[in-house]
Amino acid sequence: MVFMKNILNRLSRRFSLPQLFVLLAFLLVFGAILICPLISLFSKAFLDKYGNYAGLANYQKYFNNPNLSISIWNTIDISLVSTVFSVVLAFLFAYALTRSNLKGKTLFKYIAMIPIFIPTIIHAVGLVYLFGKQGVITRMGWDIGLYGRTGIIISEVIFTFPQAFLMFFVALEYADGRLYDAAEAMGISPVKRFFRITLPDVKYTVINAFFVCFTLAFADFGAPKVLGGNYNVLATDIYKQIAGQFNMNMGAVVGSLLLIPAVISFIVDRIVRSKNSSTLNAKATKLVIKKSFKRDSLFFVFCTVISLCFLVLVAALFMGALTEYYPYKMDFTWKNFEFNNSTGGIGSFYHSLEMSVATAVFGTAFVFIYAYLCEKIRKFGALRKIGKLFSVLPMALPGMVIGISFIFFFNNKHNPLNFIYGTIIILVLSNILHYFSVPFITATGALKKLDAEFESVAESMNIPRWKTLLRVTVPLSLPAILEIFMYYFVNAMVTVSAVVFLYSANFRIASIAISHMEEAGNISQAAAMGLLILLINVIVRILYEIAVKIIQFKRKKKEERTI
Amino acid sequence: MSFLEIKNITKRFDKQTALSNVSANIEKGELVCILGPSGCGKTTLLRIIAGLENANSGKIIIDGKDCTSLPASERNFGIVFQSYALFPNMTVLQNILFGLQQKKSLSKADMLDKATEVLRLVDLTEHTNKYPRQLSGGQQQRTALARAIALSPSYLLLDEPLSALDAKVRARLRGEIRAIQRSLGITTIMVTHDQEEALTMSDRIIVMNNAVVEQVGTPRSIYDNPATPFVANFIGSMNFYKSGGEICAIRPEKLIPVERHEAYDIAAAVKALEFKGALTRIYAVLPEMDEIYVDIISDRADALGLHEGALLFLKAPAEYQIKYSAKAAV
């Protein structure tokens, strides 16, 4: 017996079996949640109501019904227009913050990020307070005709602006000062410098931002839900097919259409990434921004206007949430924070917190270990490649698609995992998958910065892997881990699209409750709930910033103390 | 039987062959350098000896035991990498204790004793509570060495341990590493691309090029009798010239300039003179257009009245001449 055990031990260590098993387990789990639901989605699209193979009949039916297929053109229309606005404005905003001597850069940067901290459905609610039938601005005599195309476009611009802004900010932050100095010495005009140096440097980011914004707007559910009116888009169509008419097969058809721009965007991103790798030169000098009062003043005005738009939106939410009955009874009140139980109540907020903390805790642990396995194991190159491929796929999956494919997969009597359907587990799982790609990149980036020989040295000292991971890798990657935690938390707090299909009546979450409040006409309660979400997200963000500062400070102090 | 036997190791990465049928023996207690230009496979060989990489074929036998597929954690060696790979979140002492804590047989006091002992050995007792970033390059290097020997490994592997340091520190550490190695009597294998390092530090050198072993021997024997033109050229400097159907090689310092009327072996035209202080280097061209150079005492160069275009007469003592077949191109 002892002899056998010895041989087994020996064998397992010789072929790194523990590592192989952990890697395989992670790949299988992730692969299963990623791929199986998609297979169920597509198989549903090709079946009729009774489960018989229907070929392309569902698609034919869809395209032959003008009431349905018009949504495709509507969706392309609003996505295209909002993307153009968003990309141009975000580029200018990021350019102002990176390439001018504007005052208040940090403040502008955080204001530009406000929309990330609230659900898209709340952007729409804010717009209703400003431009709706009884909106503040409408009552001042300017009716923009919010409901329908206009409202959706404005809302999508607000939604996609921060995403594009952050991409441009990172891209524009790095510049090779030598190029600009040389160009100036050669007498090349600033305008020409912009078109010949700056723009070519960030052209891939521009392309990427365009596709990211387009995909986000294309699949967004929150804004069209509130502002759409009779203007149908694909995301609301899916919801109607599935939640309204229980036509699962047609829902699957629409879902598969929703994947198209996401897949294109994904491919573009892959191509762009491979071309964009060698931009930063180690010898690059920092770009010194010249003094220009005219340029700085122009940008200051621009940034102030954009920031005011966001601040006014938030102010509108405050106004709605803190008054008795806008616009008729403008007395101050807290009563809107006493949420009706019929639409979810305050309990939905606690559920959201629960779900977001669970998503952040399990998501961070899963992503980090997953990235560690892909990055720090020496063997099993082929498996690790598959792992890396899996990790980028969620980027191409809109939340709605994840939502319906999860229903098809998990709400199946024959699925042994059926029991998680309707529980918090499925919500957390869908969030971890939905927002997986960005944290994976963050984790991989942090791990790549660590010396590849840490593991080798530890191995030579016969220190087990898990101990090296806990004592060396994790402490050194703490800032990245916190960033991932925050990213998961904030996104889980605001998400609607995936979870709208997956929540159950006894576990309602805040973003869903908002949509129910809005449906029930309790718009002031919706605004109040939106503010609570904004508040908690801002607090988490501040805690994150403080934690990072503390880590940096501690590291510094540790060194000073012993010198 | 040797302490460590490397038997017919072959290693391929995708289509590239990093090691091709490499064999060598290493004796107990000696310091052996694996020397070669970058990309010759020397680091791969070290990683295979460590168990951090698996060979496609061949065997590694340590102390009579076949260790070919034994994982690194069971081979009982210490290793120092070029980057040192010190854990930046731990102090010097913690870095050393991290490995010691793994030994269940040691008590806390024993661990501390052992750590103090190795720190004394590398002369770091004053820096035990510093973090790696607060140390100089040389101190980091010594910390890595202390960490590697703390577990009393049966052999020590050094991967370009000095190449990240500046010239002065490097020269001093060569001596220190050698002294520690001798006092511990620990079998040590060191990878380097620096021939001077290999010559000054090792008992024996394994010269590698293009995935194969070119020559194994003591520094002296390799310098005096390089087995191939590559070794001749890579270690020290060497003049090559054609003579009969063969290629002749002779070290620049072995050529003796003589007066025109004395007996000489080679006549050449001076192409350029390079005054280097005590020595002057003379570049010259042979009638067959082979270029050679000679280092001579500067005063002697003056006495010979050498200048560009002048004729230079040289004696090439037969005992210092090495002949290679014409096929073995440099």
Tab-separated table of C-alpha atoms in Angstrom, chain A residues 145-537:
chain	number	residue	atom	x	y	z
A	145	GLY	CA	-38.771	64.872	-28.800
A	146	LEU	CA	-36.917	62.610	-26.433
A	147	TYR	CA	-38.814	59.357	-26.887
A	148	GLY	CA	-37.618	57.220	-29.757
A	149	ARG	CA	-34.501	57.640	-31.843
A	150	THR	CA	-33.227	60.924	-30.340
A	151	GLY	CA	-33.446	59.770	-26.739
A	152	ILE	CA	-31.771	56.440	-27.399
A	153	ILE	CA	-28.918	58.128	-29.267
A	154	ILE	CA	-28.293	60.666	-26.475
A	155	SER	CA	-28.414	57.928	-23.874
A	156	GLU	CA	-26.010	55.688	-25.802
A	157	VAL	CA	-23.569	58.574	-26.213
A	158	ILE	CA	-23.583	59.033	-22.432
A	159	PHE	CA	-23.137	55.293	-21.958
A	160	THR	CA	-20.273	54.806	-24.433
A	161	PHE	CA	-18.449	58.101	-23.871
A	162	PRO	CA	-16.440	56.983	-20.793
A	163	GLN	CA	-15.424	53.718	-22.456
A	164	ALA	CA	-14.042	55.531	-25.492
A	165	PHE	CA	-12.555	58.251	-23.302
A	166	LEU	CA	-10.575	55.776	-21.175
A	167	MET	CA	-9.230	54.048	-24.293
A	168	PHE	CA	-8.113	57.355	-25.815
A	169	PHE	CA	-6.736	58.578	-22.518
A	170	VAL	CA	-4.398	55.576	-22.241
A	171	ALA	CA	-3.379	55.837	-25.900
A	172	LEU	CA	-2.745	59.580	-25.866
A	173	GLU	CA	-0.976	59.615	-22.518
A	174	TYR	CA	2.100	58.097	-24.126
A	175	ALA	CA	3.812	60.178	-26.721
A	176	ASP	CA	7.346	60.232	-28.008
A	177	GLY	CA	8.496	63.788	-27.392
A	178	ARG	CA	11.408	63.387	-29.802
A	179	LEU	CA	9.069	63.131	-32.788
A	180	TYR	CA	7.337	66.378	-31.892
A	181	ASP	CA	10.622	68.175	-31.236
A	182	ALA	CA	12.009	67.016	-34.554
A	183	ALA	CA	8.830	68.049	-36.387
A	184	GLU	CA	8.924	71.465	-34.795
A	185	ALA	CA	12.575	71.906	-35.688
A	186	MET	CA	11.658	71.071	-39.276
A	187	GLY	CA	9.039	73.827	-39.213
A	188	ILE	CA	6.001	71.550	-39.483
A	189	SER	CA	2.785	73.277	-38.396
A	190	PRO	CA	0.878	72.091	-35.301
A	191	VAL	CA	-2.100	71.061	-37.418
A	192	LYS	CA	0.106	68.963	-39.658
A	193	ARG	CA	1.864	67.513	-36.591
A	194	PHE	CA	-1.517	66.394	-35.313
A	195	PHE	CA	-2.459	64.664	-38.555
A	196	ARG	CA	0.987	63.231	-39.258
A	197	ILE	CA	2.173	62.158	-35.787
A	198	THR	CA	-0.640	62.126	-33.220
A	199	LEU	CA	-3.404	60.596	-35.292
A	200	PRO	CA	-1.317	57.802	-36.895
A	201	ASP	CA	-0.085	56.910	-33.405
A	202	VAL	CA	-3.590	56.316	-32.094
A	203	LYS	CA	-5.337	55.220	-35.276
A	204	TYR	CA	-5.783	51.658	-34.041
A	205	THR	CA	-7.271	52.918	-30.812
A	206	VAL	CA	-9.697	55.019	-32.848
A	207	ILE	CA	-10.759	51.956	-34.848
A	208	ASN	CA	-11.033	49.890	-31.695
A	209	ALA	CA	-12.997	52.551	-29.823
A	210	PHE	CA	-15.374	52.815	-32.736
A	211	PHE	CA	-16.160	49.117	-32.660
A	212	VAL	CA	-16.366	48.920	-28.876
A	213	CYS	CA	-18.862	51.807	-28.729
A	214	PHE	CA	-20.857	50.424	-31.637
A	215	THR	CA	-21.121	47.008	-29.991
A	216	LEU	CA	-22.101	48.464	-26.627
A	217	ALA	CA	-24.799	50.682	-28.133
A	218	PHE	CA	-25.980	47.866	-30.401
A	219	ALA	CA	-26.684	45.533	-27.496
A	220	ASP	CA	-27.747	47.993	-24.793
A	221	PHE	CA	-31.078	47.262	-23.190
A	222	GLY	CA	-31.517	49.907	-20.494
A	223	ALA	CA	-31.888	53.062	-22.585
A	224	PRO	CA	-34.267	51.729	-25.278
A	225	LYS	CA	-36.310	50.080	-22.540
A	226	VAL	CA	-37.120	53.493	-21.025
A	227	LEU	CA	-36.846	55.827	-24.003
A	228	GLY	CA	-37.640	53.592	-26.964
A	229	GLY	CA	-41.366	54.219	-27.203
A	230	ASN	CA	-42.432	52.723	-30.526
A	231	TYR	CA	-38.890	52.696	-31.805
A	232	ASN	CA	-37.912	49.028	-31.643
A	233	VAL	CA	-34.350	47.809	-31.333
A	234	LEU	CA	-32.962	44.292	-31.130
A	235	ALA	CA	-32.284	44.302	-27.394
A	236	THR	CA	-35.865	45.223	-26.517
A	237	ASP	CA	-37.143	42.763	-29.136
A	238	ILE	CA	-35.374	39.866	-27.456
A	239	TYR	CA	-36.858	40.882	-24.159
A	240	LYS	CA	-40.344	41.039	-25.639
A	241	GLN	CA	-39.969	37.692	-27.390
A	242	ILE	CA	-38.648	35.917	-24.334
A	243	ALA	CA	-40.250	37.617	-21.337
A	244	GLY	CA	-43.420	38.774	-23.076
A	245	GLN	CA	-44.372	36.121	-25.625
A	246	PHE	CA	-42.252	33.215	-24.368
A	247	ASN	CA	-41.160	32.685	-27.974
A	248	MET	CA	-37.785	31.188	-27.128
A	249	ASN	CA	-36.896	30.284	-30.681
A	250	MET	CA	-37.457	33.778	-32.017
A	251	GLY	CA	-35.575	35.159	-29.020
A	252	ALA	CA	-32.661	32.934	-29.971
A	253	VAL	CA	-32.807	34.225	-33.553
A	254	VAL	CA	-32.607	37.840	-32.378
A	255	GLY	CA	-29.878	36.893	-29.912
A	256	SER	CA	-27.766	35.409	-32.670
A	257	LEU	CA	-28.186	38.624	-34.698
A	258	LEU	CA	-26.979	40.585	-31.689
A	259	LEU	CA	-23.749	38.642	-31.841
A	260	ILE	CA	-22.809	39.849	-35.324
A	261	PRO	CA	-21.257	43.259	-34.555
A	262	ALA	CA	-19.719	41.831	-31.386
A	263	VAL	CA	-17.975	39.132	-33.364
A	264	ILE	CA	-16.786	41.618	-35.985
A	265	SER	CA	-15.582	43.918	-33.227
A	266	PHE	CA	-13.796	40.998	-31.618
A	267	ILE	CA	-11.955	40.134	-34.822
A	268	VAL	CA	-11.034	43.776	-35.402
A	269	ASP	CA	-9.731	43.976	-31.854
A	270	ARG	CA	-7.539	40.899	-32.415
A	271	ILE	CA	-6.064	42.377	-35.589
A	272	VAL	CA	-5.561	45.771	-34.018
A	273	ARG	CA	-3.895	44.286	-30.949
A	274	SER	CA	-1.359	42.413	-33.041
A	275	LYS	CA	-0.467	45.584	-34.945
A	276	ASN	CA	-0.454	47.886	-31.985
A	277	SER	CA	2.226	46.150	-29.963
A	278	SER	CA	5.397	48.047	-30.810
A	279	THR	CA	4.344	51.639	-30.348
A	280	LEU	CA	6.239	52.472	-27.198
A	281	ASN	CA	9.943	52.986	-27.541
A	282	ALA	CA	12.168	52.700	-24.468
A	283	LYS	CA	14.144	55.715	-25.609
A	284	ALA	CA	11.069	57.899	-25.995
A	285	THR	CA	11.266	61.162	-24.133
A	286	LYS	CA	8.354	62.748	-22.344
A	287	LEU	CA	6.334	65.118	-24.443
A	288	VAL	CA	6.626	68.632	-23.115
A	289	ILE	CA	3.368	70.466	-23.681
A	290	LYS	CA	3.950	73.994	-24.931
A	291	LYS	CA	2.224	76.972	-23.402
A	292	SER	CA	-0.818	78.106	-25.331
A	293	PHE	CA	-3.478	80.195	-23.682
A	294	LYS	CA	-5.789	79.978	-26.680
A	295	ARG	CA	-5.647	76.193	-26.905
A	296	ASP	CA	-6.044	75.695	-23.166
A	297	SER	CA	-9.003	78.081	-22.952
A	298	LEU	CA	-10.781	76.397	-25.852
A	299	PHE	CA	-10.295	72.964	-24.312
A	300	PHE	CA	-11.330	74.236	-20.906
A	301	VAL	CA	-14.619	75.470	-22.311
A	302	PHE	CA	-15.153	72.175	-24.149
A	303	CYS	CA	-14.387	70.001	-21.117
A	304	THR	CA	-16.534	72.179	-18.882
A	305	VAL	CA	-19.514	71.860	-21.225
A	306	ILE	CA	-19.189	68.047	-21.404
A	307	SER	CA	-18.706	67.781	-17.644
A	308	LEU	CA	-21.688	70.023	-17.012
A	309	CYS	CA	-23.841	67.699	-19.132
A	310	PHE	CA	-22.939	64.782	-16.855
A	311	LEU	CA	-23.320	66.838	-13.704
A	312	VAL	CA	-26.694	68.181	-14.805
A	313	LEU	CA	-27.809	64.613	-15.459
A	314	VAL	CA	-26.835	63.619	-11.921
A	315	ALA	CA	-28.407	66.806	-10.556
A	316	ALA	CA	-31.644	65.880	-12.314
A	317	LEU	CA	-31.576	62.528	-10.529
A	318	PHE	CA	-31.096	64.294	-7.188
A	319	MET	CA	-33.939	66.647	-7.978
A	320	GLY	CA	-36.249	63.770	-8.874
A	321	ALA	CA	-35.224	61.652	-5.929
A	322	LEU	CA	-35.484	64.375	-3.303
A	323	THR	CA	-38.751	66.082	-4.262
A	324	GLU	CA	-42.296	64.995	-3.376
A	325	TYR	CA	-43.836	64.819	-6.818
A	326	TYR	CA	-41.974	66.469	-9.670
A	327	PRO	CA	-43.012	68.876	-11.173
A	328	TYR	CA	-46.159	69.461	-9.187
A	329	LYS	CA	-45.013	69.327	-5.605
A	330	MET	CA	-41.407	70.374	-5.251
A	331	ASP	CA	-41.084	69.988	-1.478
A	332	PHE	CA	-38.024	68.258	-0.129
A	333	THR	CA	-38.508	64.671	0.981
A	334	TRP	CA	-36.644	61.444	1.769
A	335	LYS	CA	-39.704	59.311	1.102
A	336	ASN	CA	-38.586	58.259	-2.362
A	337	PHE	CA	-35.902	56.213	-0.642
A	338	GLU	CA	-38.650	54.165	1.020
A	339	PHE	CA	-39.020	51.876	-1.925
A	340	ASN	CA	-42.289	50.076	-2.666
A	341	ASN	CA	-42.016	46.392	-1.961
A	342	SER	CA	-44.024	45.595	-5.094
A	343	THR	CA	-41.128	46.716	-7.289
A	344	GLY	CA	-38.360	45.177	-5.259
A	345	GLY	CA	-37.999	47.451	-2.271
A	346	ILE	CA	-34.782	48.294	-0.510
A	347	GLY	CA	-34.185	44.546	-0.403
A	348	SER	CA	-33.259	44.672	-4.083
A	349	PHE	CA	-30.420	47.036	-3.232
A	350	TYR	CA	-29.086	44.648	-0.590
A	351	HIS	CA	-29.418	41.805	-3.077
A	352	SER	CA	-27.405	43.820	-5.565
A	353	LEU	CA	-24.728	44.393	-2.943
A	354	GLU	CA	-24.681	40.709	-2.104
A	355	MET	CA	-24.439	39.733	-5.749
A	356	SER	CA	-21.752	42.324	-6.509
A	357	VAL	CA	-19.583	41.349	-3.557
A	358	ALA	CA	-19.929	37.678	-4.498
A	359	THR	CA	-19.107	38.495	-8.129
A	360	ALA	CA	-16.083	40.525	-7.080
A	361	VAL	CA	-14.762	37.946	-4.601
A	362	PHE	CA	-15.244	34.843	-6.742
A	363	GLY	CA	-14.592	36.637	-10.013
A	364	THR	CA	-11.297	38.092	-8.817
A	365	ALA	CA	-10.127	34.768	-7.421
A	366	PHE	CA	-11.141	32.913	-10.567
A	367	VAL	CA	-9.645	35.408	-13.022
A	368	PHE	CA	-6.407	35.716	-11.103
A	369	ILE	CA	-5.815	31.992	-10.775
A	370	TYR	CA	-6.885	31.482	-14.375
A	371	ALA	CA	-4.405	34.112	-15.568
A	372	TYR	CA	-1.740	32.644	-13.276
A	373	LEU	CA	-2.220	29.208	-14.801
A	374	CYS	CA	-2.023	30.602	-18.325
A	375	GLU	CA	1.018	32.725	-17.552
A	376	LYS	CA	3.176	30.994	-14.965
A	377	ILE	CA	3.087	27.286	-15.742
A	378	ARG	CA	5.994	26.139	-17.866
A	379	LYS	CA	4.457	23.035	-19.358
A	380	PHE	CA	1.258	22.284	-21.266
A	381	GLY	CA	1.714	25.048	-23.854
A	382	ALA	CA	-1.207	23.875	-26.002
A	383	LEU	CA	-3.670	23.875	-23.099
A	384	ARG	CA	-2.528	27.285	-21.965
A	385	LYS	CA	-3.059	28.610	-25.484
A	386	ILE	CA	-6.641	27.358	-25.411
A	387	GLY	CA	-7.026	29.053	-22.037
A	388	LYS	CA	-5.862	32.368	-23.470
A	389	LEU	CA	-8.208	31.997	-26.425
A	390	PHE	CA	-11.165	31.336	-24.102
A	391	SER	CA	-10.281	34.376	-22.052
A	392	VAL	CA	-10.880	36.838	-24.893
A	393	LEU	CA	-14.141	35.347	-26.139
A	394	PRO	CA	-16.418	36.914	-23.479
A	395	MET	CA	-15.464	40.276	-24.948
A	396	ALA	CA	-17.579	39.324	-27.963
A	397	LEU	CA	-20.635	38.326	-25.932
A	398	PRO	CA	-23.279	40.980	-25.255
A	399	GLY	CA	-24.928	40.616	-21.870
A	400	MET	CA	-28.308	39.829	-23.404
A	401	VAL	CA	-26.835	36.917	-25.330
A	402	ILE	CA	-25.239	35.576	-22.168
A	403	GLY	CA	-28.560	36.009	-20.394
A	404	ILE	CA	-30.704	34.064	-22.860
A	405	SER	CA	-28.128	31.393	-23.560
A	406	PHE	CA	-27.877	30.817	-19.792
A	407	ILE	CA	-31.652	30.337	-19.649
A	408	PHE	CA	-31.555	27.818	-22.482
A	409	PHE	CA	-28.661	25.944	-20.947
A	410	PHE	CA	-29.387	25.964	-17.228
A	411	ASN	CA	-33.201	25.990	-17.273
A	412	ASN	CA	-33.172	22.533	-18.768
A	413	LYS	CA	-34.522	19.643	-16.712
A	414	HIS	CA	-31.730	17.386	-17.936
A	415	ASN	CA	-28.951	19.712	-16.864
A	416	PRO	CA	-27.520	18.564	-13.535
A	417	LEU	CA	-26.758	22.216	-12.797
A	418	ASN	CA	-30.431	23.051	-13.159
A	419	PHE	CA	-30.623	23.781	-9.421
A	420	ILE	CA	-28.632	27.019	-9.771
A	421	TYR	CA	-31.327	28.446	-12.025
A	422	GLY	CA	-33.171	31.225	-10.236
A	423	THR	CA	-30.533	31.556	-7.514
A	424	ILE	CA	-27.828	34.120	-6.874
A	425	ILE	CA	-25.284	31.620	-8.216
A	426	ILE	CA	-26.409	31.950	-11.814
A	427	LEU	CA	-26.348	35.760	-11.546
A	428	VAL	CA	-22.812	35.723	-10.202
A	429	LEU	CA	-21.735	33.221	-12.824
A	430	SER	CA	-23.150	35.301	-15.665
A	431	ASN	CA	-21.435	38.429	-14.327
A	432	ILE	CA	-18.073	36.711	-13.964
A	433	LEU	CA	-18.314	35.525	-17.553
A	434	HIS	CA	-19.742	38.772	-18.948
A	435	TYR	CA	-16.940	40.947	-17.547
A	436	PHE	CA	-14.116	38.402	-17.711
A	437	SER	CA	-11.887	39.743	-20.478
A	438	VAL	CA	-10.795	43.085	-19.036
A	439	PRO	CA	-9.786	41.648	-15.612
A	440	PHE	CA	-7.952	38.862	-17.400
A	441	ILE	CA	-5.873	41.414	-19.297
A	442	THR	CA	-5.220	43.318	-16.053
A	443	ALA	CA	-4.111	40.145	-14.246
A	444	THR	CA	-1.955	38.925	-17.114
A	445	GLY	CA	-0.292	42.323	-17.360
A	446	ALA	CA	0.554	42.309	-13.649
A	447	LEU	CA	1.862	38.730	-13.777
A	448	LYS	CA	4.018	39.415	-16.805
A	449	LYS	CA	5.800	42.148	-14.858
A	450	LEU	CA	6.975	39.635	-12.231
A	451	ASP	CA	10.303	37.868	-12.750
A	452	ALA	CA	9.650	34.560	-14.508
A	453	GLU	CA	12.366	32.958	-12.369
A	454	PHE	CA	10.532	33.429	-9.035
A	455	GLU	CA	8.822	30.100	-9.636
A	456	SER	CA	12.066	28.408	-10.693
A	457	VAL	CA	13.941	29.589	-7.616
A	458	ALA	CA	11.094	28.524	-5.336
A	459	GLU	CA	11.009	25.148	-7.029
A	460	SER	CA	14.742	24.700	-6.496
A	461	MET	CA	14.117	25.307	-2.784
A	462	ASN	CA	11.319	22.729	-2.835
A	463	ILE	CA	8.706	25.324	-1.922
A	464	PRO	CA	5.252	24.228	-3.117
A	465	ARG	CA	3.570	26.236	-5.850
A	466	TRP	CA	0.636	27.383	-3.766
A	467	LYS	CA	2.988	28.803	-1.162
A	468	THR	CA	4.931	30.797	-3.731
A	469	LEU	CA	1.626	32.013	-5.141
A	470	LEU	CA	0.342	33.149	-1.741
A	471	ARG	CA	3.578	34.561	-0.330
A	472	VAL	CA	5.126	36.135	-3.427
A	473	THR	CA	2.833	36.405	-6.447
A	474	VAL	CA	-0.343	37.582	-4.718
A	475	PRO	CA	1.298	40.243	-2.492
A	476	LEU	CA	3.202	41.623	-5.466
A	477	SER	CA	0.051	41.730	-7.609
A	478	LEU	CA	-2.151	43.311	-4.951
A	479	PRO	CA	-2.850	46.582	-6.807
A	480	ALA	CA	-4.000	44.633	-9.877
A	481	ILE	CA	-6.117	42.341	-7.710
A	482	LEU	CA	-7.840	45.339	-6.117
A	483	GLU	CA	-8.427	46.849	-9.542
A	484	ILE	CA	-10.080	43.633	-10.718
A	485	PHE	CA	-12.178	43.486	-7.565
A	486	MET	CA	-13.388	47.029	-8.089
A	487	TYR	CA	-14.081	46.461	-11.787
A	488	TYR	CA	-16.213	43.399	-11.062
A	489	PHE	CA	-18.064	45.087	-8.223
A	490	VAL	CA	-18.950	48.254	-10.120
A	491	ASN	CA	-20.067	46.400	-13.217
A	492	ALA	CA	-22.148	43.902	-11.243
A	493	MET	CA	-23.884	46.829	-9.520
A	494	VAL	CA	-24.956	48.437	-12.794
A	495	THR	CA	-25.560	45.482	-15.095
A	496	VAL	CA	-29.028	44.875	-16.457
A	497	SER	CA	-28.614	43.072	-19.739
A	498	ALA	CA	-27.539	39.568	-18.690
A	499	VAL	CA	-29.346	39.428	-15.381
A	500	VAL	CA	-32.692	40.671	-16.700
A	501	PHE	CA	-33.381	37.105	-17.846
A	502	LEU	CA	-31.857	35.358	-14.878
A	503	TYR	CA	-33.099	36.982	-11.668
A	504	SER	CA	-35.940	35.336	-9.820
A	505	ALA	CA	-38.917	36.953	-8.139
A	506	ASN	CA	-37.488	36.309	-4.675
A	507	PHE	CA	-34.021	37.602	-5.542
A	508	ARG	CA	-34.600	40.872	-7.347
A	509	ILE	CA	-31.629	43.188	-7.781
A	510	ALA	CA	-31.466	46.974	-7.851
A	511	SER	CA	-30.944	47.564	-11.557
A	512	ILE	CA	-33.927	45.322	-12.346
A	513	ALA	CA	-35.994	46.987	-9.622
A	514	ILE	CA	-35.263	50.319	-11.303
A	515	SER	CA	-36.732	49.058	-14.529
A	516	HIS	CA	-39.832	47.850	-12.679
A	517	MET	CA	-40.194	51.174	-10.834
A	518	GLU	CA	-39.946	53.010	-14.106
A	519	GLU	CA	-42.550	50.707	-15.670
A	520	ALA	CA	-44.844	51.284	-12.716
A	521	GLY	CA	-44.432	55.049	-13.022
A	522	ASN	CA	-42.410	55.404	-9.826
A	523	ILE	CA	-39.716	57.316	-11.637
A	524	SER	CA	-38.646	59.263	-8.546
A	525	GLN	CA	-37.959	55.994	-6.721
A	526	ALA	CA	-36.002	54.822	-9.747
A	527	ALA	CA	-33.884	57.969	-9.523
A	528	ALA	CA	-33.385	57.390	-5.799
A	529	MET	CA	-32.226	53.822	-6.386
A	530	GLY	CA	-29.914	55.048	-9.142
A	531	LEU	CA	-28.339	57.471	-6.682
A	532	LEU	CA	-27.805	54.701	-4.140
A	533	ILE	CA	-25.973	52.673	-6.783
A	534	LEU	CA	-23.913	55.709	-7.786
A	535	LEU	CA	-23.094	56.362	-4.119
A	536	ILE	CA	-21.928	52.829	-3.354
A	537	ASN	CA	-19.869	52.675	-6.550
